[in-house]
Coordinates of C-alpha atoms and ligand atoms in Angstrom, one line a residue:
Chain A
X1 CA -15.1 1.2 10.8
X2 CA -18.2 -0.8 10.5
X3 CA -18.2 -4.4 9.2
X4 CA -20.5 -3.5 6.4
X5 CA -18.2 -0.6 5.4
X6 CA -15.2 -2.9 5.6
X7 CA -16.8 -5.3 3.1
X8 CA -17.8 -2.5 0.9
X9 CA -14.2 -1.0 0.8
X10 CA -12.7 -4.4 0.0
X11 CA -15.1 -4.8 -2.8
X12 CA -14.3 -1.3 -4.1
X13 CA -10.6 -2.1 -3.9
X14 CA -10.9 -5.2 -6.0
X15 CA -13.2 -3.3 -8.4
X16 CA -10.3 -0.9 -8.9
X17 CA -7.9 -3.7 -9.6
X18 CA -10.3 -5.2 -12.1
X19 CA -10.9 -1.8 -13.8
X20 CA -7.1 -1.2 -14.3
X21 CA -6.4 -4.8 -15.2
X22 CA -3.3 -4.1 -17.3
X23 CA -1.6 -1.9 -14.8
X24 CA -2.6 -4.2 -12.0
X25 CA -1.1 -7.2 -13.8
X26 CA 2.1 -5.3 -14.6
X27 CA 2.4 -4.3 -10.9
X28 CA 1.8 -7.8 -9.7
X29 CA 4.3 -9.2 -12.2
X30 CA 7.0 -6.8 -11.1
X31 CA 6.5 -7.4 -7.4
X32 CA 6.4 -11.2 -8.1
X33 CA 9.7 -11.0 -10.0
X34 CA 11.2 -9.0 -7.2
X35 CA 10.1 -11.4 -4.5
X36 CA 10.9 -14.4 -6.7
X37 CA 14.5 -13.2 -7.0
X38 CA 14.6 -12.5 -3.4
X39 CA 13.4 -16.0 -2.7
X40 CA 15.9 -17.6 -5.0
X41 CA 18.8 -15.7 -3.4
X42 CA 17.6 -16.2 0.1
X43 CA 17.4 -20.0 -0.6
X44 CA 20.9 -19.9 -2.0
X45 CA 22.3 -17.9 0.9
X46 CA 20.5 -19.9 3.6
X47 CA 21.7 -23.2 2.0
X48 CA 25.2 -21.9 1.6
X49 CA 25.3 -21.0 5.3
X50 CA 23.9 -24.3 6.2
X51 CA 26.6 -26.0 4.1
X52 CA 29.3 -23.9 5.7
X53 CA 28.2 -25.0 9.1
X54 CA 28.3 -28.6 7.9
X55 CA 31.7 -28.2 6.3
X56 CA 32.9 -26.7 9.6
X57 CA 31.6 -29.8 11.3
X58 CA 33.5 -32.0 8.9
X59 CA 36.8 -30.2 9.1
X60 CA 39.0 -30.5 12.1
X61 CA 41.4 -28.4 14.1
X62 CA 44.9 -29.8 13.4
X63 CA 47.4 -29.8 16.2
X64 CA 51.2 -30.1 15.6
X65 CA 53.9 -30.6 18.2
X66 CA 57.4 -29.2 19.0
X67 CA 60.3 -30.9 17.4
X68 CA 61.4 -33.9 19.4
X69 CA 58.2 -34.3 21.4
X70 CA 58.1 -37.9 22.6
X71 CA 55.3 -40.2 21.6
X72 CA 54.3 -40.6 25.3
X73 CA 54.0 -36.8 25.5
X74 CA 51.9 -36.8 22.3
X75 CA 49.6 -39.4 23.8
X76 CA 49.2 -37.3 27.0
X77 CA 48.3 -34.3 24.9
X78 CA 45.8 -36.4 23.1
X79 CA 44.1 -37.5 26.3
X80 CA 44.0 -33.9 27.5
X81 CA 42.2 -32.8 24.3
X82 CA 39.8 -35.8 24.2
X83 CA 38.3 -35.0 27.6
X84 CA 37.2 -31.6 26.5
X85 CA 33.4 -31.4 26.1
X86 CA 33.5 -29.5 22.8
X87 CA 35.5 -32.3 21.2
X88 CA 33.7 -35.0 19.3
X89 CA 36.7 -37.3 18.6
X90 CA 40.4 -37.1 17.9
X91 CA 42.4 -38.8 15.1
X92 CA 46.1 -39.3 15.2
X93 CA 48.2 -38.9 12.0
X94 CA 51.7 -40.3 12.3
X95 CA 54.6 -38.7 10.4
X96 CA 54.6 -41.6 8.0
X97 CA 51.0 -41.2 7.2
X98 CA 51.5 -37.5 6.8
X99 CA 54.2 -38.1 4.3
X100 CA 52.1 -40.6 2.4
X101 CA 49.3 -38.1 2.2
X102 CA 51.6 -35.3 1.1
X103 CA 53.1 -37.5 -1.6
X104 CA 49.9 -38.5 -3.1
X105 CA 48.5 -35.0 -2.9
X106 CA 51.5 -33.2 -4.4
X107 CA 53.2 -35.7 -6.6
X108 CA 50.2 -37.6 -7.6
X109 CA 51.0 -40.2 -10.3
X110 CA 54.6 -38.9 -10.3
X111 CA 55.1 -40.3 -6.8
X112 CA 58.5 -41.7 -7.9
X113 CA 59.8 -38.2 -7.9
X114 CA 59.6 -38.3 -4.1
X115 CA 61.8 -41.4 -4.0
X116 CA 64.8 -39.3 -3.0
X117 CA 63.3 -38.7 0.4
X118 CA 62.7 -42.4 0.9
X119 CA 64.6 -42.9 4.2
X120 CA 64.6 -39.4 5.3
X121 CA 61.0 -38.4 6.0
X122 CA 61.0 -34.6 5.5
X123 CA 57.9 -34.5 7.7
X124 CA 59.4 -36.4 10.6
X125 CA 58.0 -33.8 12.9
X126 CA 54.6 -33.7 11.4
X127 CA 52.7 -36.0 13.6
X128 CA 49.4 -34.4 14.3
X129 CA 46.0 -34.7 15.8
X130 CA 42.9 -33.9 13.9
X131 CA 40.4 -32.8 16.4
X132 CA 36.7 -33.0 15.4
X133 CA 34.4 -30.7 17.2
X134 CA 31.1 -31.5 18.7
X135 CA 30.1 -27.9 18.6
X136 CA 31.8 -25.7 16.0
X137 CA 30.8 -22.5 17.7
X138 CA 33.2 -23.4 20.5
X139 CA 36.1 -23.7 18.0
X140 CA 37.9 -20.5 19.3
X141 CA 37.7 -21.6 22.8
X142 CA 39.2 -25.0 22.0
X143 CA 42.0 -23.5 19.9
X144 CA 43.0 -21.2 22.7
X145 CA 43.0 -24.2 25.1
X146 CA 45.2 -26.4 22.8
X147 CA 47.6 -23.5 22.1
X148 CA 48.1 -23.3 25.8
X149 CA 49.3 -26.9 26.1
X150 CA 53.0 -27.4 26.5
X151 CA 54.8 -28.9 23.4
X152 CA 52.1 -27.8 21.1
X153 CA 53.8 -26.0 18.2
X154 CA 50.9 -25.0 16.0
X155 CA 47.2 -25.2 15.8
X156 CA 45.6 -25.0 12.3
X157 CA 42.0 -24.2 11.7
X158 CA 41.2 -25.9 8.4
X159 CA 38.3 -23.7 7.5
X160 CA 39.3 -23.1 3.8
X161 CA 36.1 -24.6 2.5
X162 CA 34.0 -22.6 4.9
X163 CA 35.9 -19.4 3.9
X164 CA 35.2 -20.0 0.2
X165 CA 31.6 -20.8 0.7
X166 CA 31.2 -17.7 2.9
X167 CA 32.7 -15.5 0.1
X168 CA 30.3 -17.0 -2.5
X169 CA 27.4 -16.6 -0.2
X170 CA 28.3 -13.0 0.5
X171 CA 28.7 -12.3 -3.2
X172 CA 25.3 -13.8 -3.9
X173 CA 23.9 -11.7 -1.1
X174 CA 25.2 -8.4 -2.6
X175 CA 24.1 -9.2 -6.1
X176 CA 20.6 -10.1 -4.9
X177 CA 20.4 -7.0 -2.8
X178 CA 21.2 -4.8 -5.8
X179 CA 18.7 -6.6 -8.0
X180 CA 16.1 -6.5 -5.3
X181 CA 16.5 -2.8 -4.7
X182 CA 16.1 -2.0 -8.4
X183 CA 13.0 -4.2 -8.7
X184 CA 11.6 -2.7 -5.5
X185 CA 11.9 0.7 -6.9
X186 CA 10.2 -0.4 -10.2
X187 CA 7.5 -2.2 -8.2
X188 CA 6.7 0.9 -6.1
X189 CA 6.7 3.1 -9.2
X190 CA 4.3 0.8 -11.0
X191 CA 2.0 0.3 -8.1
X192 CA 1.9 4.1 -7.5
X193 CA 0.9 4.7 -11.1
X194 CA -1.7 1.9 -11.0
X195 CA -3.3 3.6 -8.1
X196 CA -3.0 7.1 -9.5
X197 CA -4.8 5.8 -12.6
X198 CA -7.5 4.3 -10.3
X199 CA -7.9 7.6 -8.6
X200 CA -8.2 9.4 -11.9
X201 CA -10.8 7.0 -13.3
X202 CA -12.8 7.5 -10.1
X203 CA -12.5 11.2 -9.9
X204 CA -16.2 11.9 -10.3
X205 CA -17.1 9.4 -7.8
X206 CA -14.6 10.7 -5.3
X207 CA -15.8 14.3 -5.8
X208 CA -19.3 13.2 -5.0
X209 CA -18.2 11.2 -2.0
X210 CA -16.6 14.3 -0.7
X211 CA -19.6 16.5 -1.3
X212 CA -21.8 14.0 0.6
X213 CA -19.4 14.0 3.5
X214 CA -17.1 11.0 3.1
X215 CA -14.0 11.2 5.4
X216 CA -10.5 11.0 3.8
X217 CA -10.2 7.5 5.4
X218 CA -13.3 6.3 3.7
X219 CA -12.3 7.8 0.3
X220 CA -8.8 6.3 0.5
X221 CA -9.5 2.9 2.0
X222 CA -10.3 1.2 -1.4
X223 CA -7.0 2.4 -2.7
X224 CA -5.2 0.9 0.2
X225 CA -7.1 -2.3 -0.3
X226 CA -6.0 -2.2 -4.0
X227 CA -2.3 -1.6 -3.1
X228 CA -2.2 -4.2 -0.4
X229 CA -4.0 -6.8 -2.5
X230 CA -1.6 -6.2 -5.4
X231 CA 1.3 -6.4 -3.1
X232 CA 0.1 -9.6 -1.4
X233 CA -0.8 -11.3 -4.7
X234 CA 2.6 -10.3 -6.0
X235 CA 4.2 -12.1 -3.1
X236 CA 2.1 -15.2 -2.9
X237 CA 2.6 -16.2 -6.5
X238 CA 6.4 -16.4 -6.3
X239 CA 6.1 -18.2 -3.0
X240 CA 4.0 -20.9 -4.5
X241 CA 6.3 -21.2 -7.5
X242 CA 9.4 -21.3 -5.3
X243 CA 7.8 -23.9 -3.1
X244 CA 7.4 -26.3 -6.0
X245 CA 10.7 -25.4 -7.6
X246 CA 12.8 -25.9 -4.5
X247 CA 12.7 -29.6 -4.2
X248 CA 13.0 -30.1 -7.9
X249 CA 16.1 -28.0 -8.1
X250 CA 17.7 -29.7 -5.2
X251 CA 16.9 -33.1 -6.7
X252 CA 18.4 -32.0 -10.0
X253 CA 21.6 -30.7 -8.3
X254 CA 22.0 -33.8 -6.2
X255 CA 21.8 -36.1 -9.2
X256 CA 24.0 -34.0 -11.5
X257 CA 26.7 -33.4 -8.9
X258 CA 26.5 -36.6 -6.9
X259 CA 30.2 -36.5 -6.3
X260 CA 29.7 -33.6 -4.0
X261 CA 26.8 -35.2 -2.1
X262 CA 28.6 -35.0 1.2
X263 CA 29.2 -31.3 0.9
X264 CA 25.9 -30.4 -0.6
X265 CA 23.6 -30.8 2.3
X266 CA 20.4 -28.8 1.6
X267 CA 17.9 -27.4 4.0
X268 CA 14.4 -28.9 4.0
X269 CA 11.9 -26.7 2.1
X270 CA 9.9 -25.9 5.3
X271 CA 13.0 -24.5 7.1
X272 CA 13.6 -22.1 4.2
X273 CA 10.0 -21.1 3.9
X274 CA 9.6 -20.5 7.6
X275 CA 11.6 -17.3 7.0
X276 CA 10.7 -16.8 3.3
X277 CA 6.9 -16.7 3.8
X278 CA 6.7 -14.0 6.4
X279 CA 9.5 -11.9 4.9
X280 CA 8.0 -12.0 1.4
X281 CA 4.5 -11.2 2.6
X282 CA 5.8 -8.3 4.6
X283 CA 7.8 -7.1 1.6
X284 CA 4.7 -7.3 -0.6
X285 CA 2.6 -5.5 2.0
X286 CA 5.2 -2.8 2.4
X287 CA 5.4 -2.2 -1.4
X288 CA 1.6 -2.0 -1.6
X289 CA 1.2 0.4 1.3
X290 CA 4.2 2.6 0.1
X291 CA 2.9 2.7 -3.4
X292 CA -0.6 3.7 -2.2
X293 CA 0.9 6.4 0.1
X294 CA 2.9 7.9 -2.8
X295 CA -0.3 7.8 -5.0
X296 CA -2.2 9.7 -2.3
X297 CA 0.5 12.3 -2.1
X298 CA 0.4 12.8 -5.8
X299 CA -3.3 13.2 -5.6
X300 CA -3.8 15.0 -2.4
X301 CA -6.6 17.2 -3.6
X302 CA -8.9 15.0 -5.5
Chain B
X1 CA -29.2 28.5 9.2
X2 CA -26.5 30.3 7.2
X3 CA -24.5 33.3 8.3
X4 CA -22.0 35.2 6.1
X5 CA -20.3 38.2 7.7
X6 CA -18.3 40.5 5.5
X7 CA -17.1 37.7 3.3
X8 CA -14.8 38.4 0.4
X9 CA -13.2 36.0 -2.1
X10 CA -10.5 37.2 -4.4
X11 CA -9.1 34.8 -6.9
X12 CA -5.6 35.1 -8.2
X13 CA -4.6 38.3 -10.0
X14 CA -7.2 40.5 -8.2
X15 CA -10.2 38.7 -9.8
X16 CA -13.1 39.4 -7.5
X17 CA -15.4 36.4 -6.8
X18 CA -17.5 38.1 -4.1
X19 CA -16.7 41.2 -2.1
X20 CA -17.8 42.0 1.4
X21 CA -21.0 39.9 1.4
X22 CA -23.1 39.7 4.5
X23 CA -26.1 37.4 4.5
X24 CA -28.3 35.7 7.1
X25 CA -30.6 32.9 6.1
X26 CA -32.8 31.5 8.9
X27 CA -33.5 27.9 9.4
X28 CA -36.3 26.7 7.1
X29 CA -36.1 29.6 4.7
X30 CA -36.2 29.3 0.9
X31 CA -33.9 31.7 -0.9
X32 CA -33.3 32.4 -4.5
X33 CA -30.0 33.9 -5.6
X34 CA -30.0 35.6 -9.0
X35 CA -27.6 37.8 -10.9
X36 CA -25.7 38.2 -14.2
X37 CA -23.2 35.6 -15.2
X38 CA -19.9 36.2 -13.3
X39 CA -21.7 38.1 -10.5
X40 CA -20.4 35.7 -7.9
X41 CA -23.3 33.3 -7.3
X42 CA -21.3 30.1 -7.7
X43 CA -18.4 31.5 -5.7
X44 CA -20.9 32.1 -2.8
X45 CA -22.1 28.5 -2.9
X46 CA -18.6 27.1 -3.0
X47 CA -17.6 29.2 0.0
X48 CA -20.5 27.7 2.0
X49 CA -19.2 24.2 1.1
X50 CA -15.6 25.2 1.8
X51 CA -14.7 24.2 -1.7
X52 CA -13.1 27.6 -1.6
X53 CA -11.4 29.5 1.3
X54 CA -12.7 33.0 1.8
X55 CA -10.1 35.7 1.6
X56 CA -11.7 37.4 4.6
X57 CA -14.9 37.2 6.6
X58 CA -16.7 34.6 8.6
X59 CA -19.0 31.9 7.5
X60 CA -21.3 29.8 9.7
X61 CA -23.5 27.0 8.3
X62 CA -25.9 25.1 10.7
X63 CA -23.9 26.2 13.7
X64 CA -20.5 25.2 12.3
X65 CA -17.9 27.8 11.7
X66 CA -16.8 26.9 8.2
X67 CA -13.6 29.0 8.5
X68 CA -12.4 26.7 11.3
X69 CA -13.3 23.4 9.6
X70 CA -10.4 21.0 9.1
X71 CA -9.8 18.1 6.7
X72 CA -11.0 16.0 9.6
X73 CA -14.1 17.9 10.6
X74 CA -15.3 19.1 7.1
X75 CA -16.8 15.8 6.1
X76 CA -19.1 15.8 9.1
X77 CA -20.1 19.4 8.4
X78 CA -20.9 18.5 4.8
X79 CA -23.2 15.7 5.9
X80 CA -25.6 18.5 7.0
X81 CA -25.4 20.2 3.6
X82 CA -26.9 18.7 0.5
X83 CA -25.7 19.9 -3.0
X84 CA -27.4 19.9 -6.4
X85 CA -25.6 20.9 -9.6
X86 CA -26.6 22.0 -13.0
X87 CA -25.0 18.9 -14.6
X88 CA -26.6 16.3 -12.2
X89 CA -23.3 14.5 -11.7
X90 CA -24.8 11.1 -11.4
X91 CA -22.6 8.0 -11.6
X92 CA -23.4 6.2 -14.8
X93 CA -21.8 2.9 -13.8
X94 CA -24.7 2.2 -11.4
X95 CA -28.4 2.3 -11.1
X96 CA -30.7 5.0 -9.9
X97 CA -31.1 3.2 -6.6
X98 CA -27.3 2.8 -6.2
X99 CA -26.7 6.4 -7.0
X100 CA -28.9 7.4 -4.1
X101 CA -27.8 4.6 -1.8
X102 CA -24.2 5.7 -2.4
X103 CA -24.6 8.8 -0.4
X104 CA -25.8 6.7 2.6
X105 CA -23.0 4.2 2.2
X106 CA -20.4 6.9 2.2
X107 CA -21.5 8.2 5.6
X108 CA -21.7 4.6 6.8
X109 CA -25.4 4.6 7.5
X110 CA -26.7 1.3 9.0
X111 CA -27.4 -1.0 6.0
X112 CA -30.8 -1.8 7.4
X113 CA -31.7 1.9 7.2
X114 CA -30.3 2.5 3.7
X115 CA -32.9 0.7 1.8
X116 CA -35.7 2.4 3.7
X117 CA -34.3 5.9 3.3
X118 CA -33.5 5.4 -0.4
X119 CA -36.9 4.1 -1.3
X120 CA -38.5 6.9 0.7
X121 CA -36.5 9.5 -1.2
X122 CA -37.1 7.9 -4.6
X123 CA -40.8 7.9 -3.9
X124 CA -40.7 11.6 -2.8
X125 CA -39.1 12.6 -6.2
X126 CA -41.5 10.3 -8.0
X127 CA -39.0 7.8 -9.4
X128 CA -39.7 4.7 -7.4
X129 CA -40.6 2.8 -10.6
X130 CA -37.3 3.6 -12.2
X131 CA -35.0 2.5 -9.3
X132 CA -33.3 -0.1 -11.5
X133 CA -32.7 2.2 -14.4
X134 CA -29.3 3.5 -15.4
X135 CA -29.1 7.3 -15.3
X136 CA -28.3 7.3 -19.0
X137 CA -31.8 6.0 -19.7
X138 CA -33.4 8.9 -17.9
X139 CA -34.5 12.4 -19.1
X140 CA -32.7 15.4 -17.8
X141 CA -35.5 16.2 -15.4
X142 CA -35.5 12.7 -14.1
X143 CA -31.7 12.7 -13.7
X144 CA -32.0 15.9 -11.6
X145 CA -34.7 14.3 -9.5
X146 CA -32.2 11.5 -8.7
X147 CA -29.6 14.1 -7.9
X148 CA -32.0 15.8 -5.5
X149 CA -32.9 12.4 -3.9
X150 CA -29.2 11.8 -3.4
X151 CA -28.7 15.3 -1.9
X152 CA -31.6 14.8 0.5
X153 CA -31.2 11.1 1.5
X154 CA -28.8 12.0 4.4
X155 CA -31.4 14.4 5.7
X156 CA -29.3 17.6 5.6
X157 CA -30.5 20.7 7.2
X158 CA -29.4 22.9 4.3
X159 CA -29.8 22.2 0.6
X160 CA -27.6 24.2 -1.9
X161 CA -28.6 24.2 -5.6
X162 CA -26.4 25.9 -8.2
X163 CA -28.6 26.4 -11.3
X164 CA -30.5 23.1 -10.8
X165 CA -32.7 23.9 -13.8
X166 CA -30.0 25.3 -16.1
X167 CA -30.1 22.3 -18.4
X168 CA -33.9 21.8 -18.3
X169 CA -36.9 23.1 -20.3
X170 CA -39.5 25.4 -18.7
X171 CA -42.0 22.8 -17.7
X172 CA -39.4 20.4 -16.2
X173 CA -37.7 23.3 -14.4
X174 CA -41.0 24.2 -12.7
X175 CA -41.3 20.5 -11.6
X176 CA -37.8 20.6 -10.1
X177 CA -38.4 23.8 -8.3
X178 CA -41.6 22.4 -6.9
X179 CA -39.6 19.5 -5.6
X180 CA -37.2 21.8 -3.9
X181 CA -40.1 23.6 -2.4
X182 CA -41.4 20.3 -1.1
X183 CA -38.1 19.7 0.6
X184 CA -38.3 23.1 2.1
X185 CA -41.8 22.5 3.4
X186 CA -40.4 19.4 5.1
X187 CA -38.0 21.6 7.0
X188 CA -34.9 21.9 4.9
X189 CA -33.3 25.3 4.4
X190 CA -32.9 25.8 0.7
X191 CA -30.7 28.1 -1.3
X192 CA -31.2 28.1 -5.1
X193 CA -29.1 29.9 -7.7
X194 CA -31.0 30.4 -10.9
X195 CA -31.4 32.3 -14.1
X196 CA -35.0 31.3 -14.4
X197 CA -36.7 34.5 -13.4
X198 CA -40.2 33.2 -14.3
X199 CA -39.9 30.6 -11.6
X200 CA -38.6 33.1 -9.1
X201 CA -41.6 35.3 -9.7
X202 CA -44.0 32.4 -9.5
X203 CA -42.6 31.1 -6.2
X204 CA -42.7 34.4 -4.4
X205 CA -39.8 33.6 -2.1
X206 CA -37.0 35.7 -0.6
X207 CA -34.6 36.6 -3.5
X208 CA -31.1 37.9 -3.4
X209 CA -29.6 39.7 -6.4
X210 CA -25.9 39.8 -6.9
X211 CA -23.8 42.0 -9.1
X212 CA -20.1 42.2 -9.4
X213 CA -19.6 40.2 -6.3
X214 CA -21.9 42.2 -4.1
X215 CA -25.5 41.7 -2.9
X216 CA -27.4 44.6 -4.5
X217 CA -30.8 43.6 -3.3
X218 CA -32.5 41.2 -0.9
X219 CA -36.2 41.1 -1.2
X220 CA -39.1 39.0 0.1
X221 CA -41.7 37.4 -2.2
X222 CA -39.8 37.1 -5.4
X223 CA -38.6 40.6 -5.9
X224 CA -35.3 41.3 -7.7
X225 CA -33.4 44.1 -9.3
X226 CA -32.1 42.3 -12.3
X227 CA -32.8 42.0 -16.0
X228 CA -31.9 39.2 -18.3
Ligands
LIG1 N1 -11.5 29.3 -10.3 C1 -11.5 30.6 -10.6 N2 -10.4 31.3 -10.9 C2 -10.4 32.6 -11.2 N3 -11.5 33.3 -11.3 C3 -12.7 32.7 -11.1 C4 -12.7 31.3 -10.7 N4 -14.1 31.0 -10.6 C5 -14.7 32.1 -10.8 N5 -13.9 33.2 -11.1 C6 -14.3 34.5 -11.4 O1 -15.1 35.0 -10.3 C7 -16.2 35.8 -10.8 C8 -17.5 35.2 -10.2 O2 -17.7 33.9 -10.8 P1 -18.8 32.9 -10.4 O3 -18.6 31.6 -11.0 O4 -19.1 33.0 -9.0 O5 -20.1 33.6 -11.2 P2 -21.5 33.1 -11.3 O6 -22.4 34.2 -10.8 O7 -21.7 31.8 -10.8 O8 -21.7 33.1 -12.9 P3 -22.6 32.1 -13.8 O9 -24.0 32.6 -13.7 O10 -22.1 32.2 -15.2 O11 -22.5 30.7 -13.2 C9 -16.1 35.8 -12.3 O12 -15.5 37.0 -12.7 C10 -15.3 34.6 -12.6 O13 -14.5 34.8 -13.8
LIG2 MG1 -22.2 29.9 -11.5

């Protein structure tokens, strides 16, 4: 295609959009809604995953020992674990500390209820190491290693937080996928009808074009321009809105829930948008092209 | 150059458009097609443009076998065939100049050439001074001149006109036919469907008469076997 033709087609495409303003705006709005929701859920899921990773970093693998294991042996095991390269650091919890923790956790202000156990620590064999990982992805490897050490009774992965967060993230993912699919269908339907309307309005012009010898490509090009432009505008608008909302919302959450500040570690806006921008643009582009193709199919013989 | 060999076109439910028509038109000829309403004149024109598929027979226009044309090749064949209709079919959202230039843009003519060609055509049809006007502001005759300029601006070898004077008064009709004659003198093969028998007699060109889908006479110098 020649450059002059290219310019002409782009102009015709935007003329179409202008001519069917109402339909075009409706299409753009639907696509924008679709991509906005996608962006919101993507941000949530990406951040949730980020927090899961962080939580995993904060929680440790807990190591318990066989009954009657001597303190010297426990020290030895500690040394063995410490030298592993996936280990960041190791903390020792004595049976007394374990009991204190347990008491405050389970009896709370009724701690006197635990008085009966005073001289007979029920957790006498509950000395443990909390092993913090330098690299959580190597957790499995480390757990297998520790389990292989003699006198090690049990290795607990304390990934409860991570598990809950994963479930929430997955749920958010499913809901967003469902909403996005519905909105995608509506977007494509609307864009198809916008373009069909454009074709109908330009029927006389198209018929003359064909008499004069316009190729199908030449006749159809403005409609692709129209579809693609609507799709791209519909994806750029929510991207801009999301970009400005993102930091505001994070700021809001962090001040409202300052208690959770050490769990709520958010991704920087650019990290999220590095994925969000290309995916949204491609989504908008795909909706535009698909809508145009459906419109062409409906109007094959204009 | 137009060749039709035993061409028939039957519409749905056995309605005959044309039946077993054979016709040869040499390059540079001027031919009138006359005949009663419903005798198949428009059907014949549409077959030449491949707006309709023949039921049988072979059609060649300007060396291109129309039967074999595909969606891909048809546009290029049509660039060699100009068309003029009774109802002008100008685009009212643009000027006279734009209407003619449109035909050039559509075939992706070089922009530098477009202005030249359009102005040349407008001057040929005598509308150079109205190039800025909207078609709505023009008389019927003027509108048809614009349509002729548009049909000729891509320099087709063949010009097909289906009742180009059907909506025009006698004097204007004569002017339009003279314009078509001028195009013919410049080398274009011209085929004109018309009910205007005075003009046919005056022009003394080859004339084909159709009746019930068949060619019933084909005479030189404005002869026809048809009464209004
Ligand atoms: N699209 C169509 N579907 C069915 N029958 C058609 C169609 N077009 C034309 N016909 C029929 O084919 C025959 C030839 O029609 P055509 O339009 O070629 O006649 P014509 O000579 O151009 O008439 P007129 O002088 O009124 O324009 C007529 O009987 C007409 O009713
Ligand atoms: Mg007719």
